[in-house]
Short mmCIF file of C-alpha atoms in Angstrom, two decimals:
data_model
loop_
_atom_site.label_atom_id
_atom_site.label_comp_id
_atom_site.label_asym_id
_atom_site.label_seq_id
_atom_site.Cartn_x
_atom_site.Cartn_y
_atom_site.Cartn_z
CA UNK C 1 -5.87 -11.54 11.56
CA UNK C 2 -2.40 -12.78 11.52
CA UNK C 3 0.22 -10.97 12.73
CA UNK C 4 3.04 -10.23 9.84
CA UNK C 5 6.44 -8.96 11.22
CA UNK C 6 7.19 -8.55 7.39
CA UNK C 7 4.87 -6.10 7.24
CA UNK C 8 5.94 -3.90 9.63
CA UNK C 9 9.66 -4.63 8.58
CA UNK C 10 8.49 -2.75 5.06
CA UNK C 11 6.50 -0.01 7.31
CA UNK C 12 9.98 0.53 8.78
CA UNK C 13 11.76 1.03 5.21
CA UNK C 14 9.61 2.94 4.08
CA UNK C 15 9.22 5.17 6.33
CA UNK C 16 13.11 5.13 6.78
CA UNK C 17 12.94 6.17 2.98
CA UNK C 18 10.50 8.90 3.91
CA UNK C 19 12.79 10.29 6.68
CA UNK C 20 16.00 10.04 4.83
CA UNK C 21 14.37 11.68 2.13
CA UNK C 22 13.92 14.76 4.16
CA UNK C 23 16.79 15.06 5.67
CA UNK C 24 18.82 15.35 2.28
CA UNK C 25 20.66 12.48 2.88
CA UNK C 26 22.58 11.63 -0.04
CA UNK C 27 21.11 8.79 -2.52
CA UNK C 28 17.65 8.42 -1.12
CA UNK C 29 16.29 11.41 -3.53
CA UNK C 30 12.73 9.42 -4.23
CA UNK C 31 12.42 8.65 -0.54
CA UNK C 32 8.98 10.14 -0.86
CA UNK C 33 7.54 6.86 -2.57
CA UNK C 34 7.81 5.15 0.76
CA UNK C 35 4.19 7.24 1.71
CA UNK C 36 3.24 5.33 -1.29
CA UNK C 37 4.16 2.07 0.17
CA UNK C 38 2.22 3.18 3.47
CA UNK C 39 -0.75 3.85 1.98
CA UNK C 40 -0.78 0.24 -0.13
CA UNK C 41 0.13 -1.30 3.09
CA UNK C 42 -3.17 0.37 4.82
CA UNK C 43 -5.25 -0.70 2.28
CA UNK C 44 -3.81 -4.33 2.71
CA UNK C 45 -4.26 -4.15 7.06
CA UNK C 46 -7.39 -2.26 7.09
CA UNK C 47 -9.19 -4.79 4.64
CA UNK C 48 -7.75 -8.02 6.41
CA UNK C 49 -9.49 -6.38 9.50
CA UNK C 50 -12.43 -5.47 8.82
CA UNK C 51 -13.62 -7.78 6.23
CA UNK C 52 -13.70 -10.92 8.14
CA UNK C 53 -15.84 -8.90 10.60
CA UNK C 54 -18.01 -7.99 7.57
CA UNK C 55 -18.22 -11.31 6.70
CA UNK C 56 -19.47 -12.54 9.98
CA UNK C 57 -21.65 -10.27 10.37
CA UNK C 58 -20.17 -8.20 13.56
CA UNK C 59 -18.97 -5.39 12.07
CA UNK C 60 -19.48 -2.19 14.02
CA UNK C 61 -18.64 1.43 12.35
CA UNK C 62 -18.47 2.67 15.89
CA UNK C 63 -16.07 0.26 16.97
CA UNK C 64 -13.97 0.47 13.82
CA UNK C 65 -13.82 4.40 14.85
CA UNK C 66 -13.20 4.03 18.38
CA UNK C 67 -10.40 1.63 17.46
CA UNK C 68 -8.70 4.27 14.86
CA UNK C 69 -9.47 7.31 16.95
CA UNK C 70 -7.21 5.36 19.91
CA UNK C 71 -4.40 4.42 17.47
CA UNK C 72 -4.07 7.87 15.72
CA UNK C 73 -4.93 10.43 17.99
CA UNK C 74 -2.64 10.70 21.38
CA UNK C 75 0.88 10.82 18.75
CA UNK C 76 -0.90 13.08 16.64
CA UNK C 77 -2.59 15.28 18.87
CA UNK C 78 0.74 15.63 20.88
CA UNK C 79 2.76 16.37 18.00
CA UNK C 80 -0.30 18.96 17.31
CA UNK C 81 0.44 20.61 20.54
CA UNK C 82 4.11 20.57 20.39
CA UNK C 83 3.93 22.09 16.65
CA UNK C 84 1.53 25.06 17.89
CA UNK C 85 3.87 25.71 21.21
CA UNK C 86 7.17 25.78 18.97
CA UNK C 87 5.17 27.96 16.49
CA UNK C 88 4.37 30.48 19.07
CA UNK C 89 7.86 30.33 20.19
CA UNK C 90 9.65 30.92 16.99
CA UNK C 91 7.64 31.72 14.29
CA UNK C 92 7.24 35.68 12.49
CA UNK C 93 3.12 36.35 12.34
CA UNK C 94 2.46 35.22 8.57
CA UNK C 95 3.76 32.16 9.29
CA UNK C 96 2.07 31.71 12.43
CA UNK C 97 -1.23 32.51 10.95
CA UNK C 98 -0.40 30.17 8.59
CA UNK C 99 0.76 27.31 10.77
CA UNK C 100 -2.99 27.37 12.90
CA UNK C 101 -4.81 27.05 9.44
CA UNK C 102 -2.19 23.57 9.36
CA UNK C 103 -3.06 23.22 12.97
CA UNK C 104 -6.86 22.90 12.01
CA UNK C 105 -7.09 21.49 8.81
CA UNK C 106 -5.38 18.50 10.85
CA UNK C 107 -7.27 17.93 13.47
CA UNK C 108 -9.91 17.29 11.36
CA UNK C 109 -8.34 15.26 9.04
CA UNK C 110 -8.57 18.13 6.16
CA UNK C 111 -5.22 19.00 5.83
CA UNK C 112 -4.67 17.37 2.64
CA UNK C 113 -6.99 20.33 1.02
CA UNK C 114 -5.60 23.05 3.24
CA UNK C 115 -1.67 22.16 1.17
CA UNK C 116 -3.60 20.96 -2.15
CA UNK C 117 -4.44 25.05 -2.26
CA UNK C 118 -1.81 26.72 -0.30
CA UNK C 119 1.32 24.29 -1.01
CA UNK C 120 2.93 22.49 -3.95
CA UNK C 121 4.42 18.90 -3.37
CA UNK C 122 8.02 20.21 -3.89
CA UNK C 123 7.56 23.95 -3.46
CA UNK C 124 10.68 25.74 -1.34
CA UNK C 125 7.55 27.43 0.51
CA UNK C 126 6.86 23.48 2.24
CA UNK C 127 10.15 23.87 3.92
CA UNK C 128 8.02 25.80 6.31
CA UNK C 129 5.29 23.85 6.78
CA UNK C 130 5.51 21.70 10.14
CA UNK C 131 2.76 19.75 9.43
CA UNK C 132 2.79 19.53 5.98
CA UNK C 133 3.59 15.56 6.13
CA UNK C 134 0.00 15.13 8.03
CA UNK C 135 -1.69 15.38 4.45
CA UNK C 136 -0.96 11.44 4.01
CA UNK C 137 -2.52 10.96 7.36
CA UNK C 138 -5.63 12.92 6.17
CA UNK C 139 -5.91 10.71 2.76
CA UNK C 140 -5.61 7.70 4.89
CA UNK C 141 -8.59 8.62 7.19
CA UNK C 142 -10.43 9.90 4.61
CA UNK C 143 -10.17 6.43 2.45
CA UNK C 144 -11.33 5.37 5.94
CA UNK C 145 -14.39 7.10 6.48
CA UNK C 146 -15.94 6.03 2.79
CA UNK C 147 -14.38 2.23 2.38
CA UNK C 148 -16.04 0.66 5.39
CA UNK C 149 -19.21 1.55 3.38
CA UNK C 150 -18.13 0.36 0.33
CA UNK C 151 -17.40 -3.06 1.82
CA UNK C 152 -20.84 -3.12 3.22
CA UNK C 153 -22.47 -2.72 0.27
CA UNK C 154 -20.88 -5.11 -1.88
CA UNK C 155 -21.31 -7.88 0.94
CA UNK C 156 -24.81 -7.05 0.67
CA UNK C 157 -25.43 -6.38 -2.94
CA UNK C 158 -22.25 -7.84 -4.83
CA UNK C 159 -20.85 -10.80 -3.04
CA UNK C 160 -19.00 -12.72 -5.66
CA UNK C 161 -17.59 -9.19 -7.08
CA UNK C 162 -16.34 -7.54 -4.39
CA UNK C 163 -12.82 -7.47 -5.94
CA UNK C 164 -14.42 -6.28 -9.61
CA UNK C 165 -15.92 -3.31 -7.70
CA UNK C 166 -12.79 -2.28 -5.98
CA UNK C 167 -10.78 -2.72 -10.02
CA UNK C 168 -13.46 -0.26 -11.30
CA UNK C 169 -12.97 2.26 -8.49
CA UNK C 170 -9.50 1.99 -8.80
CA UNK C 171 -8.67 2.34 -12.33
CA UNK C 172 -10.63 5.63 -12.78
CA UNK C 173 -8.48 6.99 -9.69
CA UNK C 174 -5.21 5.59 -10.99
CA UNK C 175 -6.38 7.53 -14.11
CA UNK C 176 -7.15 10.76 -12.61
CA UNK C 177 -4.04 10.67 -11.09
CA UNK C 178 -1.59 10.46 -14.03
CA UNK C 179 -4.06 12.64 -15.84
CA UNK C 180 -3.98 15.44 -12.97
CA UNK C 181 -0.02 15.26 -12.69
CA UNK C 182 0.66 16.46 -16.02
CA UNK C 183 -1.72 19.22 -15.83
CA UNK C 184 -2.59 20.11 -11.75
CA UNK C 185 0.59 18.10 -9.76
CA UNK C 186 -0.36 19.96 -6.74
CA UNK C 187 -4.25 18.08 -6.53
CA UNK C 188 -2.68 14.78 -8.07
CA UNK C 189 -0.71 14.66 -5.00
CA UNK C 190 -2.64 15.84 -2.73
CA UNK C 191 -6.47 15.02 -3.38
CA UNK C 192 -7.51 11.64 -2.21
CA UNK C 193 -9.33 10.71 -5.22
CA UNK C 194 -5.53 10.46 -7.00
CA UNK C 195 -4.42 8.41 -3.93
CA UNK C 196 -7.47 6.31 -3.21
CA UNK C 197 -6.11 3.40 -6.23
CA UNK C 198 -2.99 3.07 -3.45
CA UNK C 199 -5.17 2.20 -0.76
CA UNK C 200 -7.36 -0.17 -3.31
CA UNK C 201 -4.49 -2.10 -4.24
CA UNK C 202 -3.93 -3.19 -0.92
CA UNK C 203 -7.42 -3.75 -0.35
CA UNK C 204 -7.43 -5.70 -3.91
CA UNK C 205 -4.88 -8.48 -2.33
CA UNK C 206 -6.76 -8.72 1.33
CA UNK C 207 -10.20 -9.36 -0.34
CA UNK C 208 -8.82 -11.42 -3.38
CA UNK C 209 -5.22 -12.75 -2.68
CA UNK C 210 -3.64 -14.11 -5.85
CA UNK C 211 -2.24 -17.55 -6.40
CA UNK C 212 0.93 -18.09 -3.81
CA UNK C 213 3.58 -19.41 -5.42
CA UNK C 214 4.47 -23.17 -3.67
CA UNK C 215 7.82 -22.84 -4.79
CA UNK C 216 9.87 -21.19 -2.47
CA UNK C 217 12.44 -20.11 -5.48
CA UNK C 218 9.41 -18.44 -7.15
CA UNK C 219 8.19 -16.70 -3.57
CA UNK C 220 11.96 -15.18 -3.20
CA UNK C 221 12.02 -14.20 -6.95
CA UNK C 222 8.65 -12.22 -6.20
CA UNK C 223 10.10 -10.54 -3.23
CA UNK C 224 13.26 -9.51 -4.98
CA UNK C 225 11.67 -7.58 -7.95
CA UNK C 226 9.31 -5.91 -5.37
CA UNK C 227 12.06 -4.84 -3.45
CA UNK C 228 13.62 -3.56 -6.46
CA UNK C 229 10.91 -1.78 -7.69
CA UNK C 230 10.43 0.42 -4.19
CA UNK C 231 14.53 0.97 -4.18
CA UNK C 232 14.11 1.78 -7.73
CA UNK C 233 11.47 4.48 -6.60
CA UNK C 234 13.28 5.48 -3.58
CA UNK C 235 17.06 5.76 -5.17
CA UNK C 236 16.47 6.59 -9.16
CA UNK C 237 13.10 9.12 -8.12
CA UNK C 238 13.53 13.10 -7.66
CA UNK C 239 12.03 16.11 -6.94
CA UNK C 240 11.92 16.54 -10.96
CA UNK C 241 10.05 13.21 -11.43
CA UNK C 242 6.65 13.46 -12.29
CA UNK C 243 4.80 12.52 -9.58
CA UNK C 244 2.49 10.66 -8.22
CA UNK C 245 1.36 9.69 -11.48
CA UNK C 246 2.66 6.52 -13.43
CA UNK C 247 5.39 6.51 -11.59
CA UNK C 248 3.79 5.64 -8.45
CA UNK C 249 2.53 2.43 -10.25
CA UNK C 250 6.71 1.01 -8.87
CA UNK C 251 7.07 1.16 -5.56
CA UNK C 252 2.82 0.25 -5.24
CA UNK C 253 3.43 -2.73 -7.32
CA UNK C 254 6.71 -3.83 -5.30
CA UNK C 255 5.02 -3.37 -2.09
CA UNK C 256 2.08 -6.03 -3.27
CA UNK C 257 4.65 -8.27 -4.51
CA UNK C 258 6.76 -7.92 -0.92
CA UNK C 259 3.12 -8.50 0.57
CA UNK C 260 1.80 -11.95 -1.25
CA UNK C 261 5.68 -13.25 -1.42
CA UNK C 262 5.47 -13.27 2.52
CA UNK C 263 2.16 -14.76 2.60
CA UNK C 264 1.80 -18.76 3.53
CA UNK C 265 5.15 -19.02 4.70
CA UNK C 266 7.20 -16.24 3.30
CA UNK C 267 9.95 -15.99 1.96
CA UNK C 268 13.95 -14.96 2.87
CA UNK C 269 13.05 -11.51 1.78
CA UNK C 270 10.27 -11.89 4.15
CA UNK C 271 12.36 -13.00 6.96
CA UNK C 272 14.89 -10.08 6.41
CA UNK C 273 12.42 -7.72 6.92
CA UNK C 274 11.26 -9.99 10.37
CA UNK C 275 14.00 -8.92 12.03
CA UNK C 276 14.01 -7.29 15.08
CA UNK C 277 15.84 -4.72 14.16
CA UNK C 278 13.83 -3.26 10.91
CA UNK C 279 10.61 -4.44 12.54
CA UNK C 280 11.28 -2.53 15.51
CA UNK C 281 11.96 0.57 13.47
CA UNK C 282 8.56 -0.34 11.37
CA UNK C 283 6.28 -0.26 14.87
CA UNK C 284 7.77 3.44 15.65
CA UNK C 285 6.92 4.67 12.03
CA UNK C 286 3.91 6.37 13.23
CA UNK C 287 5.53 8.43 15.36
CA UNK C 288 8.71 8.69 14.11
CA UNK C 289 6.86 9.96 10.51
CA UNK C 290 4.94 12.30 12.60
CA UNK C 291 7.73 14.13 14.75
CA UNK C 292 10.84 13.91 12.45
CA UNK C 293 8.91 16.64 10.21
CA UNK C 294 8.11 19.42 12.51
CA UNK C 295 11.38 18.61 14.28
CA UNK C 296 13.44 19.58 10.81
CA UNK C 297 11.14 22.57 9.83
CA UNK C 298 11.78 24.54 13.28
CA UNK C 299 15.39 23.74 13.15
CA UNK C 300 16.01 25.10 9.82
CA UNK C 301 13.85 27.91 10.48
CA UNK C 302 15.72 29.05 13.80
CA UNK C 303 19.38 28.35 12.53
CA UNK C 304 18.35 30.27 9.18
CA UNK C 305 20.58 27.35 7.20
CA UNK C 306 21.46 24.08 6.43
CA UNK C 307 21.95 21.35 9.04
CA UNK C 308 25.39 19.93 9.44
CA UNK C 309 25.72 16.24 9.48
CA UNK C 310 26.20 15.97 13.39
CA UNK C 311 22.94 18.32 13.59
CA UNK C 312 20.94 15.76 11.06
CA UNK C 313 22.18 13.18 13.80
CA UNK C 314 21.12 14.47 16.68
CA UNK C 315 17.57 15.76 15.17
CA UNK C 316 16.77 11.98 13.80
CA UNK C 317 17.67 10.60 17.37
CA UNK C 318 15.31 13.15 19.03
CA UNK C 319 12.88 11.77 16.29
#
């Protein structure tokens, strides 16, 4: 597939958003919705890739798994380590106890159940939770393990309505999820079947792009109102908003807009986020997701307070 600089220009907003967001940086008070533009972004990459393989007929599930295992495992399983050391180091016993349940349920990918049960969204008790953020990471590789499949089967059974299939899996999910946040917010945020429409959306434009635009006027008026609708998510959200829910429907539907508007061409939008700068930032927000987290938690919980501002500094750098 192509490479699109864009696209990792948006990873690195949102996951700038995400970071921001934790740190209690003033403004960015719905900086969670960036994990919302990761996971439509995933769905967009992880379709591109493996479809065309599909398609040709040289698709391999072992090579597919080999490929993720080497992206996602040496950051992960070092933050792992570092997060059980630190624990060891500074953590009372119920929290330690705690922390190798976390330490578990990630590893194998599970630890998206582990905080559905244990841990609200925006409980005070997540404060404590080093690797609380690592239940996006298990939705992702969970959408993973079942998609592939999907794929397969429609190539083999629905050709022509691939894209139909992937509408009716994920209406029901967008469903469940604005169903479940009124009445369980806990499992609408954290259970994949809520999260899977995400994913689906981005797989919806890989498999079936839209019409582009010619008109580079139109192109830049796409990419503006997409932009708008993740800063809308990312500066007028709150802990207090409903979430995911409807409201995730913004910042999914601005990220597909940022994502067709740089297609064939792009658009200034599209070059903004191409520069070096933001894309830079975009091809560290793996790791810098992964270590910012556990990085915050143990500070807070030595020092017993807030951070200052020089504090916040120095712990982002480290990130």
């Amino acid at each position: 597939m192509q490479y699109r600089p864009d696209i990792d220009g948006l990873r690195g907003v949102a996951v700038v958003a995400v970071v921001l967001f934790h740190f209690g940086i003033p403004g960015f008070t719905g900086g969670f919705a960036g994990v919302d533009v990761f996971f439509v972004i995933s769905g967009y990459l992880i379709t591109s890739l493996i479809q065309p393989e599909i398609a040709a007929g040289r698709f391999s599930f072992a090579w597919f798994y080999e490929r993720r295992i080497r992206r996602l495992f040496p950051a992960l399983l070092s933050v792992v380590a570092f997060t059980g050391i630190a624990g060891i180091l500074l953590f009372q016993p119920h929290d330690l106890r705690y922390l190798y349940q976390s330490v578990v349920a990630t590893a194998l990918f599970a630890a998206n159940f582990l905080f559905w049960k244990t841990t609200g969204y925006f409980d005070p008790a997540a404060d404590t939770r080093p690797l609380l953020h690592a239940w996006s990471l298990s939705v992702e590789e969970q959408f993973y393990i079942v998609f592939p499949v999907i794929l397969m089967l429609a190539a083999r059974h629905l050709p022509r309505h691939a894209g139909w299939l992937l509408l009716a899996l994920a209406i029901p999910s967008f469903a469940a999820g604005v169903a479940l946040t009124q009445s369980d917010p806990s499992a609408a945020s954290f259970l994949p079947l809520t999260r899977f429409w995400e994913l689906l959306i981005g797989a919806l434009l890989a498999l079936r792009p839209p019409p582009i635009p010619q008109s580079a006027a139109w192109r830049n008026a796409m990419a503006v109102l997409g932009l708008a609708l993740v800063g809308y998510g990312v500066f007028a959200y709150s802990r207090q908003t409903p979430f995911p829910g409807a409201h995730a429907l913004l910042p999914c539907a601005g990220t597909a807009l940022l994502i067709v508007a740089g297609m064939n061409g792009g658009c200034r939008v599209s070059r903004l986020l191409s520069l070096r700068p933001v894309v830079f930032v975009g091809l560290i927000s793996y790791s810098l997701y992964l270590w910012h987290w556990p990085l915050l938690v143990f500070a807070q919980y030595f020092l017993i307070r807030e951070l200052t501002v020089p504090e916040k500094a120095i712990l982002l750098a480290a990130s």
